[in-house]
Amino acid sequence: MTGENPTALSADDRARLKAHFDVDLASHPDRWAKLWDAGNFLPWDRGTPNPALVDLLDQRKDLIGGCFVEDAGKRRRKRALVPGCGKGYDVLLLASYGYDAYGLEVSEKAVERCVEERTANGHKYPVRHEDAGMGQSTFLQGDFFDGRWNKDAVDGGTFELVYDYTVMAFYAFAAHPPGFF
C-alpha cells in the first residue's frame, strides 16, 4: 500500500482547476457553470455518493437522528440540502434513507445531469429503511451564496441537515491569499 488516495485529483487536474479559477471570487459561479456546460473536465465526479456520507447514515445516526422531525405537532420528513451536489449522488442517497433531499448546483447543465442520473440510476438507491420509506429528491439551480434559489425550496429554504464537503471548503480556500493554508 502506497498511502495514496485513489480518488485524489492528479497534480495535472489540480493545476488545471487552479488555473481555471484564478479569477475573482465573484466570477466563480460562472466558472463552475462553464465546466459543467463543456462537460469534458469534471475530475471531482467519482460516480458514487461520498463514502463519508454513507458511513454517517449507516453508522452514526446518533449524530444526525432519524429522517423525521416534529413540526407544529405533525411528523414530517427532514429536509436535507447538498450544495454543489454534482450529479446528485448524495441527494439520491439521502432520499433513499428517507430524507426529502435537495441538490443545489450553480449550472443548469449540472441540474440536467442530476435528473439524468436519477432517471438512469435511481434503482441503485433503494429504500434503506422500510419504516421510513423513500424521501423525495429535488434538484435546484442557483448560487448558494446569493440565496435566490431559496424561493424554489420548500418553506423558504429551511433545512434540518446541510451536507457539504465541497462548496464551503472550496470558497474558504479560494478566499484566502496564497500561503494562508
mmCIF file of C-alpha atoms in Angstrom:
data_model
loop_
_atom_site.group_PDB
_atom_site.id
_atom_site.type_symbol
_atom_site.label_atom_id
_atom_site.label_comp_id
_atom_site.label_asym_id
_atom_site.label_seq_id
_atom_site.Cartn_x
_atom_site.Cartn_y
_atom_site.Cartn_z
ATOM 1 C CA MET A 1 0.000 0.000 0.000
ATOM 2 C CA THR A 2 1.408 3.351 -1.020
ATOM 3 C CA GLY A 3 -0.743 5.500 1.243
ATOM 4 C CA GLU A 4 -2.059 7.410 -1.764
ATOM 5 C CA ASN A 5 -5.712 8.320 -2.030
ATOM 6 C CA PRO A 6 -7.035 6.570 -5.154
ATOM 7 C CA THR A 7 -9.753 9.214 -5.551
ATOM 8 C CA ALA A 8 -7.449 12.215 -5.137
ATOM 9 C CA LEU A 9 -7.083 14.567 -8.057
ATOM 10 C CA SER A 10 -3.900 14.276 -10.073
ATOM 11 C CA ALA A 11 -1.389 17.103 -9.932
ATOM 12 C CA ASP A 12 -2.333 17.998 -13.516
ATOM 13 C CA ASP A 13 -6.049 18.154 -12.654
ATOM 14 C CA ARG A 14 -5.353 20.307 -9.592
ATOM 15 C CA ALA A 15 -3.224 22.683 -11.671
ATOM 16 C CA ARG A 16 -5.893 22.869 -14.364
ATOM 17 C CA LEU A 17 -8.611 23.658 -11.796
ATOM 18 C CA LYS A 18 -6.403 26.233 -10.101
ATOM 19 C CA ALA A 19 -5.787 27.982 -13.423
ATOM 20 C CA HIS A 20 -9.494 27.829 -14.294
ATOM 21 C CA PHE A 21 -10.459 29.503 -11.018
ATOM 22 C CA ASP A 22 -7.621 32.018 -10.901
ATOM 23 C CA VAL A 23 -10.159 34.856 -11.149
ATOM 24 C CA ASP A 24 -12.022 36.948 -8.594
ATOM 25 C CA LEU A 25 -14.466 35.046 -6.364
ATOM 26 C CA ALA A 26 -17.486 36.789 -7.878
ATOM 27 C CA SER A 27 -16.707 35.029 -11.170
ATOM 28 C CA HIS A 28 -16.530 31.536 -9.666
ATOM 29 C CA PRO A 29 -20.186 30.586 -10.194
ATOM 30 C CA ASP A 30 -19.788 31.315 -13.915
ATOM 31 C CA ARG A 31 -16.540 29.338 -13.957
ATOM 32 C CA TRP A 32 -18.277 26.300 -12.403
ATOM 33 C CA ALA A 33 -21.074 26.617 -14.957
ATOM 34 C CA LYS A 34 -18.541 26.692 -17.803
ATOM 35 C CA LEU A 35 -17.033 23.412 -16.618
ATOM 36 C CA TRP A 36 -20.465 21.791 -16.449
ATOM 37 C CA ASP A 37 -21.529 23.217 -19.806
ATOM 38 C CA ALA A 38 -18.399 21.856 -21.509
ATOM 39 C CA GLY A 39 -18.817 18.532 -19.698
ATOM 40 C CA ASN A 40 -15.378 17.222 -20.623
ATOM 41 C CA PHE A 41 -13.491 18.069 -17.424
ATOM 42 C CA LEU A 42 -15.284 17.058 -14.226
ATOM 43 C CA PRO A 43 -12.442 15.469 -12.253
ATOM 44 C CA TRP A 44 -14.303 15.616 -8.922
ATOM 45 C CA ASP A 45 -17.018 13.236 -10.171
ATOM 46 C CA ARG A 46 -16.355 9.762 -8.777
ATOM 47 C CA GLY A 47 -19.681 8.247 -9.835
ATOM 48 C CA THR A 48 -20.849 7.357 -6.330
ATOM 49 C CA PRO A 49 -22.029 9.010 -3.118
ATOM 50 C CA ASN A 50 -19.355 10.301 -0.779
ATOM 51 C CA PRO A 51 -18.175 7.414 1.453
ATOM 52 C CA ALA A 52 -18.237 9.734 4.477
ATOM 53 C CA LEU A 53 -21.966 10.333 3.957
ATOM 54 C CA VAL A 54 -22.598 6.609 3.548
ATOM 55 C CA ASP A 55 -20.773 5.982 6.845
ATOM 56 C CA LEU A 56 -22.630 8.802 8.597
ATOM 57 C CA LEU A 57 -26.031 7.474 7.542
ATOM 58 C CA ASP A 58 -25.169 3.828 8.198
ATOM 59 C CA GLN A 59 -23.186 4.105 11.409
ATOM 60 C CA ARG A 60 -23.733 7.473 13.106
ATOM 61 C CA LYS A 61 -27.452 8.018 13.450
ATOM 62 C CA ASP A 62 -26.583 9.243 16.944
ATOM 63 C CA LEU A 63 -25.129 12.378 15.304
ATOM 64 C CA ILE A 64 -27.993 13.249 12.967
ATOM 65 C CA GLY A 65 -31.015 11.362 14.303
ATOM 66 C CA GLY A 66 -33.636 9.832 12.069
ATOM 67 C CA CYS A 67 -35.198 11.210 8.932
ATOM 68 C CA PHE A 68 -38.331 12.562 10.638
ATOM 69 C CA VAL A 69 -38.961 15.641 12.752
ATOM 70 C CA GLU A 70 -41.938 17.013 14.669
ATOM 71 C CA ASP A 71 -43.102 20.287 13.151
ATOM 72 C CA ALA A 72 -46.119 22.171 14.532
ATOM 73 C CA GLY A 73 -47.369 18.967 16.089
ATOM 74 C CA LYS A 74 -47.024 16.937 12.901
ATOM 75 C CA ARG A 75 -44.420 14.431 11.849
ATOM 76 C CA ARG A 76 -42.685 15.195 8.565
ATOM 77 C CA ARG A 77 -39.532 14.216 6.755
ATOM 78 C CA LYS A 78 -36.394 16.174 7.497
ATOM 79 C CA ARG A 79 -35.160 18.263 4.604
ATOM 80 C CA ALA A 80 -31.542 17.863 3.588
ATOM 81 C CA LEU A 81 -29.583 20.238 1.357
ATOM 82 C CA VAL A 82 -26.497 19.289 -0.637
ATOM 83 C CA PRO A 83 -24.933 22.462 -2.072
ATOM 84 C CA GLY A 84 -22.656 21.788 -5.025
ATOM 85 C CA CYS A 85 -24.283 18.373 -5.417
ATOM 86 C CA GLY A 86 -22.568 17.483 -8.714
ATOM 87 C CA LYS A 87 -24.590 14.792 -10.468
ATOM 88 C CA GLY A 88 -26.721 14.245 -7.374
ATOM 89 C CA TYR A 89 -25.361 11.001 -5.955
ATOM 90 C CA ASP A 90 -25.505 12.254 -2.345
ATOM 91 C CA VAL A 91 -29.017 13.635 -2.863
ATOM 92 C CA LEU A 92 -30.239 10.277 -4.138
ATOM 93 C CA LEU A 93 -28.593 8.523 -1.205
ATOM 94 C CA LEU A 94 -30.225 10.843 1.341
ATOM 95 C CA ALA A 95 -33.625 10.278 -0.285
ATOM 96 C CA SER A 96 -33.073 6.515 -0.026
ATOM 97 C CA TYR A 97 -32.658 6.993 3.736
ATOM 98 C CA GLY A 98 -35.996 8.813 3.917
ATOM 99 C CA TYR A 99 -34.936 12.463 3.747
ATOM 100 C CA ASP A 100 -36.552 14.929 1.381
ATOM 101 C CA ALA A 101 -33.262 15.822 -0.245
ATOM 102 C CA TYR A 102 -32.445 18.911 -2.278
ATOM 103 C CA GLY A 103 -29.404 19.239 -4.500
ATOM 104 C CA LEU A 104 -28.214 22.695 -5.463
ATOM 105 C CA GLU A 105 -25.979 23.414 -8.425
ATOM 106 C CA VAL A 106 -24.942 26.688 -9.998
ATOM 107 C CA SER A 107 -25.254 25.315 -13.531
ATOM 108 C CA GLU A 108 -28.481 24.433 -15.309
ATOM 109 C CA LYS A 109 -26.493 21.759 -17.171
ATOM 110 C CA ALA A 110 -25.462 20.210 -13.842
ATOM 111 C CA VAL A 111 -29.110 20.111 -12.752
ATOM 112 C CA GLU A 112 -29.952 18.359 -16.020
ATOM 113 C CA ARG A 113 -27.205 15.819 -15.293
ATOM 114 C CA CYS A 114 -28.723 15.233 -11.828
ATOM 115 C CA VAL A 115 -32.111 14.455 -13.348
ATOM 116 C CA GLU A 116 -30.450 12.170 -15.899
ATOM 117 C CA GLU A 117 -28.605 10.359 -13.090
ATOM 118 C CA ARG A 118 -31.826 9.870 -11.127
ATOM 119 C CA THR A 119 -33.621 8.550 -14.228
ATOM 120 C CA ALA A 120 -30.823 6.205 -15.284
ATOM 121 C CA ASN A 121 -29.603 5.012 -11.892
ATOM 122 C CA GLY A 122 -32.281 5.747 -9.304
ATOM 123 C CA HIS A 123 -32.749 1.993 -8.915
ATOM 124 C CA LYS A 124 -29.258 1.853 -7.363
ATOM 125 C CA TYR A 125 -30.634 3.793 -4.378
ATOM 126 C CA PRO A 126 -33.267 1.503 -2.847
ATOM 127 C CA VAL A 127 -35.193 2.333 0.306
ATOM 128 C CA ARG A 128 -32.741 1.777 3.174
ATOM 129 C CA HIS A 129 -35.303 1.547 5.974
ATOM 130 C CA GLU A 130 -38.769 0.217 5.179
ATOM 131 C CA ASP A 131 -40.282 2.015 8.177
ATOM 132 C CA ALA A 132 -39.077 5.367 6.762
ATOM 133 C CA GLY A 133 -39.719 4.779 3.067
ATOM 134 C CA MET A 134 -38.265 6.827 0.249
ATOM 135 C CA GLY A 135 -37.892 10.566 0.511
ATOM 136 C CA GLN A 136 -38.092 12.971 -2.417
ATOM 137 C CA SER A 137 -35.108 14.137 -4.461
ATOM 138 C CA THR A 138 -35.296 17.643 -5.877
ATOM 139 C CA PHE A 139 -32.652 19.490 -7.853
ATOM 140 C CA LEU A 140 -32.389 23.278 -7.869
ATOM 141 C CA GLN A 141 -30.287 25.665 -9.898
ATOM 142 C CA GLY A 142 -28.724 28.656 -8.176
ATOM 143 C CA ASP A 143 -25.757 30.208 -6.432
ATOM 144 C CA PHE A 144 -25.626 29.025 -2.833
ATOM 145 C CA PHE A 145 -24.264 32.367 -1.671
ATOM 146 C CA ASP A 146 -26.867 34.669 -3.218
ATOM 147 C CA GLY A 147 -29.841 32.894 -1.650
ATOM 148 C CA ARG A 148 -32.298 33.497 -4.501
ATOM 149 C CA TRP A 149 -32.593 29.745 -5.030
ATOM 150 C CA ASN A 150 -34.449 29.549 -1.678
ATOM 151 C CA LYS A 151 -37.674 30.630 -3.376
ATOM 152 C CA ASP A 152 -37.699 27.256 -5.143
ATOM 153 C CA ALA A 153 -37.194 25.312 -1.913
ATOM 154 C CA VAL A 154 -39.990 24.469 0.497
ATOM 155 C CA ASP A 155 -40.743 26.702 3.460
ATOM 156 C CA GLY A 156 -38.356 29.401 2.384
ATOM 157 C CA GLY A 157 -35.371 27.101 2.302
ATOM 158 C CA THR A 158 -35.263 25.720 5.826
ATOM 159 C CA PHE A 159 -33.266 22.532 6.190
ATOM 160 C CA GLU A 160 -32.544 20.273 9.137
ATOM 161 C CA LEU A 161 -29.410 18.873 7.507
ATOM 162 C CA VAL A 162 -26.891 20.536 5.202
ATOM 163 C CA TYR A 163 -24.303 18.151 3.827
ATOM 164 C CA ASP A 164 -21.392 19.896 2.190
ATOM 165 C CA TYR A 165 -17.811 18.881 1.606
ATOM 166 C CA THR A 166 -17.030 20.981 -1.441
ATOM 167 C CA VAL A 167 -18.643 24.423 -1.618
ATOM 168 C CA MET A 168 -17.594 25.862 1.732
ATOM 169 C CA ALA A 169 -14.187 24.235 1.636
ATOM 170 C CA PHE A 170 -13.509 25.491 -1.870
ATOM 171 C CA TYR A 171 -14.561 29.046 -1.102
ATOM 172 C CA ALA A 172 -12.725 29.105 2.204
ATOM 173 C CA PHE A 173 -9.593 28.064 0.378
ATOM 174 C CA ALA A 174 -10.135 30.392 -2.584
ATOM 175 C CA ALA A 175 -10.888 33.429 -0.411
ATOM 176 C CA HIS A 176 -7.532 33.343 1.340
ATOM 177 C CA PRO A 177 -4.244 34.658 -0.002
ATOM 178 C CA PRO A 178 -1.537 32.280 -1.237
ATOM 179 C CA GLY A 179 0.351 30.687 1.609
ATOM 180 C CA PHE A 180 -2.541 31.053 4.078
ATOM 181 C CA PHE A 181 -3.123 27.286 4.206
#
